[in-house]
mmCIF file of C-alpha atoms and ligand atoms in Angstrom:
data_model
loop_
_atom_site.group_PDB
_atom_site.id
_atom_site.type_symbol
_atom_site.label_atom_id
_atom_site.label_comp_id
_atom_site.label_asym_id
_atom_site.label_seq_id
_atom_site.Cartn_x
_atom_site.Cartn_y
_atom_site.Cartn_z
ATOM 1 C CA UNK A 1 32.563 0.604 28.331
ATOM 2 C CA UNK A 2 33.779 -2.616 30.146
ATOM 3 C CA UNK A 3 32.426 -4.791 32.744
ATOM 4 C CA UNK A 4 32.526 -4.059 36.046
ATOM 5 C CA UNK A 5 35.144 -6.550 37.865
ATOM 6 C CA UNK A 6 32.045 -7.547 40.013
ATOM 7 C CA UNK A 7 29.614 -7.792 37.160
ATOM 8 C CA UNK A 8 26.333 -9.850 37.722
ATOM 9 C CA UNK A 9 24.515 -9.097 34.665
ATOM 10 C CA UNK A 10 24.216 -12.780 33.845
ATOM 11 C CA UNK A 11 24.729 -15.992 35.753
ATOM 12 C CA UNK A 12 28.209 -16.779 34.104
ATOM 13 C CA UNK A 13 29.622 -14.441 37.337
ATOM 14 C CA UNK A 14 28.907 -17.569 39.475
ATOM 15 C CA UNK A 15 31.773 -19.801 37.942
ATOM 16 C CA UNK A 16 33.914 -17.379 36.356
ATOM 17 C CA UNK A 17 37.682 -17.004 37.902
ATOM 18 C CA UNK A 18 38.341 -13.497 36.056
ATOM 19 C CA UNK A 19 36.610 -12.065 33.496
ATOM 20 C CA UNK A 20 38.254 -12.122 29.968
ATOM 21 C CA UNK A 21 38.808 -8.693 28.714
ATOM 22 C CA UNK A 22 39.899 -8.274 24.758
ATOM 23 C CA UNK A 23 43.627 -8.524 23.876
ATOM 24 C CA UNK A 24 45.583 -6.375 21.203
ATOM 25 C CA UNK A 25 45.163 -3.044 19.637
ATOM 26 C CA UNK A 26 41.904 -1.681 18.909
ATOM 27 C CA UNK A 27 43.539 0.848 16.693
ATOM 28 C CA UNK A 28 44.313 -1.563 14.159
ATOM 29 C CA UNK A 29 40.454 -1.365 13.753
ATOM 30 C CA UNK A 30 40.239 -5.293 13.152
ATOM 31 C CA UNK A 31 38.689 -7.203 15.413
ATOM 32 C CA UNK A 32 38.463 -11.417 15.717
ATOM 33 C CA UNK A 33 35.893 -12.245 17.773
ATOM 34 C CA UNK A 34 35.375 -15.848 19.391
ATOM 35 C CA UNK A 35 32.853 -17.675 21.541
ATOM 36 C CA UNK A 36 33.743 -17.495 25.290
ATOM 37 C CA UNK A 37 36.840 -17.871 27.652
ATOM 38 C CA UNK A 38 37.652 -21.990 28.029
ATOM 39 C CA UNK A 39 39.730 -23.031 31.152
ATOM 40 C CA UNK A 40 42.647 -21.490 30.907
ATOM 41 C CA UNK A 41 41.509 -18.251 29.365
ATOM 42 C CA UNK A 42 39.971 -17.915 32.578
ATOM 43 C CA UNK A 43 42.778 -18.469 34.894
ATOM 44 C CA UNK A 44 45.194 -16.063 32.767
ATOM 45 C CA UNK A 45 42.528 -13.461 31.895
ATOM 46 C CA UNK A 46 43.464 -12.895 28.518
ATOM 47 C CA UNK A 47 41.404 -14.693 25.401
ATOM 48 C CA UNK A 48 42.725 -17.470 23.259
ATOM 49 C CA UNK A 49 45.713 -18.466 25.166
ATOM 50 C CA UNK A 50 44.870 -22.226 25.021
ATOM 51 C CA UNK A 51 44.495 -25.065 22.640
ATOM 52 C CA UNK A 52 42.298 -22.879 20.401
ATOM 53 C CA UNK A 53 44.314 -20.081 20.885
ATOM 54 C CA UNK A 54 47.854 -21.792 19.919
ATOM 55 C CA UNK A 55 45.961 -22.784 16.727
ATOM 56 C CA UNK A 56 44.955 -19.264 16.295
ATOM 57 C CA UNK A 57 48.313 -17.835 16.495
ATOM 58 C CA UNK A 58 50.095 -19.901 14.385
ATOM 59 C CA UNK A 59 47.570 -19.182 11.646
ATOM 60 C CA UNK A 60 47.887 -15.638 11.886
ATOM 61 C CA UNK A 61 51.713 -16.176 12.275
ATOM 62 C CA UNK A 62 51.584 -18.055 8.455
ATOM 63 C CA UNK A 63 49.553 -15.215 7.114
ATOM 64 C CA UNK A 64 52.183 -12.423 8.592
ATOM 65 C CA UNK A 65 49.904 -11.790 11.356
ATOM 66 C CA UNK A 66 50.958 -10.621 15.063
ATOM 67 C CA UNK A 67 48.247 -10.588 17.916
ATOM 68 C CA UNK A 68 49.028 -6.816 18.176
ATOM 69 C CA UNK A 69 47.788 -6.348 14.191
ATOM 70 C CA UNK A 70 44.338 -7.304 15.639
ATOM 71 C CA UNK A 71 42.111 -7.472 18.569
ATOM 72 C CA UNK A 72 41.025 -10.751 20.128
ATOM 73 C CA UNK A 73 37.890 -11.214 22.018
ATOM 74 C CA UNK A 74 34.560 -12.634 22.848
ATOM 75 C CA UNK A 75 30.818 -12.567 22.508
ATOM 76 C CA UNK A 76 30.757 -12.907 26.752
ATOM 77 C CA UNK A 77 33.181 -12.511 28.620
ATOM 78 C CA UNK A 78 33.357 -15.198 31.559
ATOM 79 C CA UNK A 79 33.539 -18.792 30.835
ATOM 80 C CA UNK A 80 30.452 -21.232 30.350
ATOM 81 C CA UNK A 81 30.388 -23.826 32.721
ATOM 82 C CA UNK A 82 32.173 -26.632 31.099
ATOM 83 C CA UNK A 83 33.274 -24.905 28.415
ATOM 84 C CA UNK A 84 29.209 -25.074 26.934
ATOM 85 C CA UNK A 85 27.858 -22.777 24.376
ATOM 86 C CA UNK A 86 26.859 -19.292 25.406
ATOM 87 C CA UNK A 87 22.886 -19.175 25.512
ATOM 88 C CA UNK A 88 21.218 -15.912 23.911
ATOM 89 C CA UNK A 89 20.378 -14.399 27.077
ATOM 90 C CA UNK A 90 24.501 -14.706 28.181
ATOM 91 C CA UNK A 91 25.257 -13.266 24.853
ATOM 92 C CA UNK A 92 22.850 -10.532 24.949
ATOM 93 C CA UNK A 93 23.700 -9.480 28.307
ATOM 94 C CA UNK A 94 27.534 -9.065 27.353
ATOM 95 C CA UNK A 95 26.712 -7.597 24.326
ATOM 96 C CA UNK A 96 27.033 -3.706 25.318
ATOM 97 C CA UNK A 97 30.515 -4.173 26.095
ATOM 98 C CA UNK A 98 30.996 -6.456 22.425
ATOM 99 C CA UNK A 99 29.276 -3.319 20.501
ATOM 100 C CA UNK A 100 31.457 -0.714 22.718
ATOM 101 C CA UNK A 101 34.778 -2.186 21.683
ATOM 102 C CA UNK A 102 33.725 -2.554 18.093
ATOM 103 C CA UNK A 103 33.292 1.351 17.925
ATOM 104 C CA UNK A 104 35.501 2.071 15.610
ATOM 105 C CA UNK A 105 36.134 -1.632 14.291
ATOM 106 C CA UNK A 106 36.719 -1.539 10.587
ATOM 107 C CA UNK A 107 36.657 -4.965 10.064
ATOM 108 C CA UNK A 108 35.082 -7.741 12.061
ATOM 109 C CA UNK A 109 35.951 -11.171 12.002
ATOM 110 C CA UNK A 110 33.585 -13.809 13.374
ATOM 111 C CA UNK A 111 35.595 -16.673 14.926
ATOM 112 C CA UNK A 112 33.014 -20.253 14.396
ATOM 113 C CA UNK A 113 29.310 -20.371 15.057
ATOM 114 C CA UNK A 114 28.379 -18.449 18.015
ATOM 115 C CA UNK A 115 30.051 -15.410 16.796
ATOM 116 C CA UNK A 116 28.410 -15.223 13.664
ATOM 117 C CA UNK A 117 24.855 -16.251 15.413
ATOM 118 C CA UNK A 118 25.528 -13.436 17.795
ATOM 119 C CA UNK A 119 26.892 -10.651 15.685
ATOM 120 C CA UNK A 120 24.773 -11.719 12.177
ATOM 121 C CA UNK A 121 21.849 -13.511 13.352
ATOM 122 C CA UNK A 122 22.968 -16.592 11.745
ATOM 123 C CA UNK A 123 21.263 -19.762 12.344
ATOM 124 C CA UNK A 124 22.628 -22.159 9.574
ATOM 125 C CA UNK A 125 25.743 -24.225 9.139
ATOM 126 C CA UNK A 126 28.824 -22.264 8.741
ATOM 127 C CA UNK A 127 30.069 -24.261 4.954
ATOM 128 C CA UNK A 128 26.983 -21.688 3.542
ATOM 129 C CA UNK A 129 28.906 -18.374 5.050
ATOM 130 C CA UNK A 130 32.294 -19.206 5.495
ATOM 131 C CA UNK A 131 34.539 -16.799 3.977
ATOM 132 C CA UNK A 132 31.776 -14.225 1.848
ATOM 133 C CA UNK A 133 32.218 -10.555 2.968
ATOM 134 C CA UNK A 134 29.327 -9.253 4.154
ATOM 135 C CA UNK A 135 28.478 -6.131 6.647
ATOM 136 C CA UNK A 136 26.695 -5.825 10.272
ATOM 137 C CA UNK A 137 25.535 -3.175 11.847
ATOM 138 C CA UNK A 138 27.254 -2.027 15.059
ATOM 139 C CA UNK A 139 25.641 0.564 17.050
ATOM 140 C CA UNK A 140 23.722 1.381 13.954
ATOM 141 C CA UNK A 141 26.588 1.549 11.776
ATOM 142 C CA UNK A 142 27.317 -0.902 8.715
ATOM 143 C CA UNK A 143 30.845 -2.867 9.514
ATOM 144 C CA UNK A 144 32.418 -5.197 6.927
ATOM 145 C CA UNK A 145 32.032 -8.797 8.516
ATOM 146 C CA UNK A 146 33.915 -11.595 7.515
ATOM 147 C CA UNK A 147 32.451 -15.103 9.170
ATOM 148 C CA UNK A 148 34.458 -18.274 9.324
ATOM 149 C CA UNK A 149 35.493 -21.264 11.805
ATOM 150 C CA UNK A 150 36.347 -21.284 15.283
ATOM 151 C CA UNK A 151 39.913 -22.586 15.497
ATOM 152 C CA UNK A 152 38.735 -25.820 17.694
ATOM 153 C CA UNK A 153 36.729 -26.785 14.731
ATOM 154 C CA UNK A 154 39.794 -26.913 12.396
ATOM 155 C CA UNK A 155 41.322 -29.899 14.771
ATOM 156 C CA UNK A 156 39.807 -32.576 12.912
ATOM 157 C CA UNK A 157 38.385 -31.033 9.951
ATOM 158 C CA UNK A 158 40.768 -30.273 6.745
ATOM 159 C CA UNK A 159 38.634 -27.925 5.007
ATOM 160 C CA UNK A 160 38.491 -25.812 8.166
ATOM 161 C CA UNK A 161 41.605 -25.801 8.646
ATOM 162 C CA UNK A 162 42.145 -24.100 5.010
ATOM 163 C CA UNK A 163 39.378 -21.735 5.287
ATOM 164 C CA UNK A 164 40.342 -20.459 8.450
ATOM 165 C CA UNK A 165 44.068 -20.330 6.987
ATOM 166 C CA UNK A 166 42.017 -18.292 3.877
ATOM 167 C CA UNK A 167 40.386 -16.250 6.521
ATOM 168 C CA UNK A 168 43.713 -14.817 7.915
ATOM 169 C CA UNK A 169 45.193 -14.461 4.659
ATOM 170 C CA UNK A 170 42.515 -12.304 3.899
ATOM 171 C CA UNK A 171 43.207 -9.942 7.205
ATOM 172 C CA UNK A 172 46.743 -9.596 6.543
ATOM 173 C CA UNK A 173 46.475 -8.749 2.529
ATOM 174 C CA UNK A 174 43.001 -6.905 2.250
ATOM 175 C CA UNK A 175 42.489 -4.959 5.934
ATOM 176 C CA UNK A 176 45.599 -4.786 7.577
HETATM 177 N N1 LIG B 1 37.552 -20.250 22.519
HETATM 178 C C1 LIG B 1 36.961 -19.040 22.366
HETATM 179 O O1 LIG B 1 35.989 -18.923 21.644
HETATM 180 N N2 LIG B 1 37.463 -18.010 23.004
HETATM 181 C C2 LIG B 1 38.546 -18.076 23.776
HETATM 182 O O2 LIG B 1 38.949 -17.057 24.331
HETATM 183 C C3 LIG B 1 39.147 -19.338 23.909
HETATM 184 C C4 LIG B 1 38.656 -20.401 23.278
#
């Protein structure tokens, strides 16, 4: 199920350019799953293709890892006015089309905060979760569910920068 290219279901339609469909190939069964579309997400229509996304890539790239060994997407789809957070109610609205692509997903990855608050009901700080396996459920099914940082927070932050490296690791030596 995707959205429909008119979609209204939440007020992120008003100042959306294109809405950001997930990138890759879902029968590699892993999916990385990030916040929302920034700025130039929006213009090309394709997730992480900016700043966050270039750090992304080249993590995956040190691990082994291709964008076509995964899929890359979102908890909504259209991008927050000024790149904010996604509120529940956003999230919740786009989250038919999150727990349709996940079908199949044998492994889930969540990409920084949102993710994880979205997909595990996670309220605390991400040093607690980062990196320990654990499993959602997914349209009543149990998924293994891997949570860790959102690339933007590895800019300044060292640690982040080596758990997020760990993260990837893991993908391309346990799941891939
Ligand atoms: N940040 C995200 O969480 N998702 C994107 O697609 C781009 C940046």
């Amino acid at each position: 199920m995707r959205p429909d290219p008119n979609c209204r279901l939440c007020g992120l339609c008003e100042g959306r350019t294109h809405i950001v469909l997930p990138d890759g190939d879902p029968s590699t069964g892993i999916f990385l799953v990030g916040e929302a579309p920034g700025e130039n997400e929006d213009i090309q229509a394709r997730p992480f293709v900016g700043r966050s996304g270039k750090i992304l890539e080249g993590m995956m790239a040190d691990a082994g890892l291709k964008r076509s060994d995964v899929v890359i997407t979102n908890t909504v789809k259209c991008r927050p006015p000024g790149n904010r957070d996604p509120t529940k109610e956003e999230m919740a609205a786009c989250r038919p089309f999150l727990d349709s692509e996940l079908e199949d997903a044998k492994l889930v990855v969540g990409l920084g905060k949102s993710a994880c608050r979205d997909l595990m009901g996670f309220e605390g700080a991400m040093a607690e979760i980062v990196n320990v396996p654990t499993t959602i459920t997914v349209n009543g099914r149990q998924v293994p569910f891997i949570p860790t940082y959102h690339p933007a927070a590895t800019i300044y932050k060292k640690n982040s920068r080596a758990e997020l490296a760990r993260t990837m690791r893991i993908i391309a030596e346990e799941y891939r």
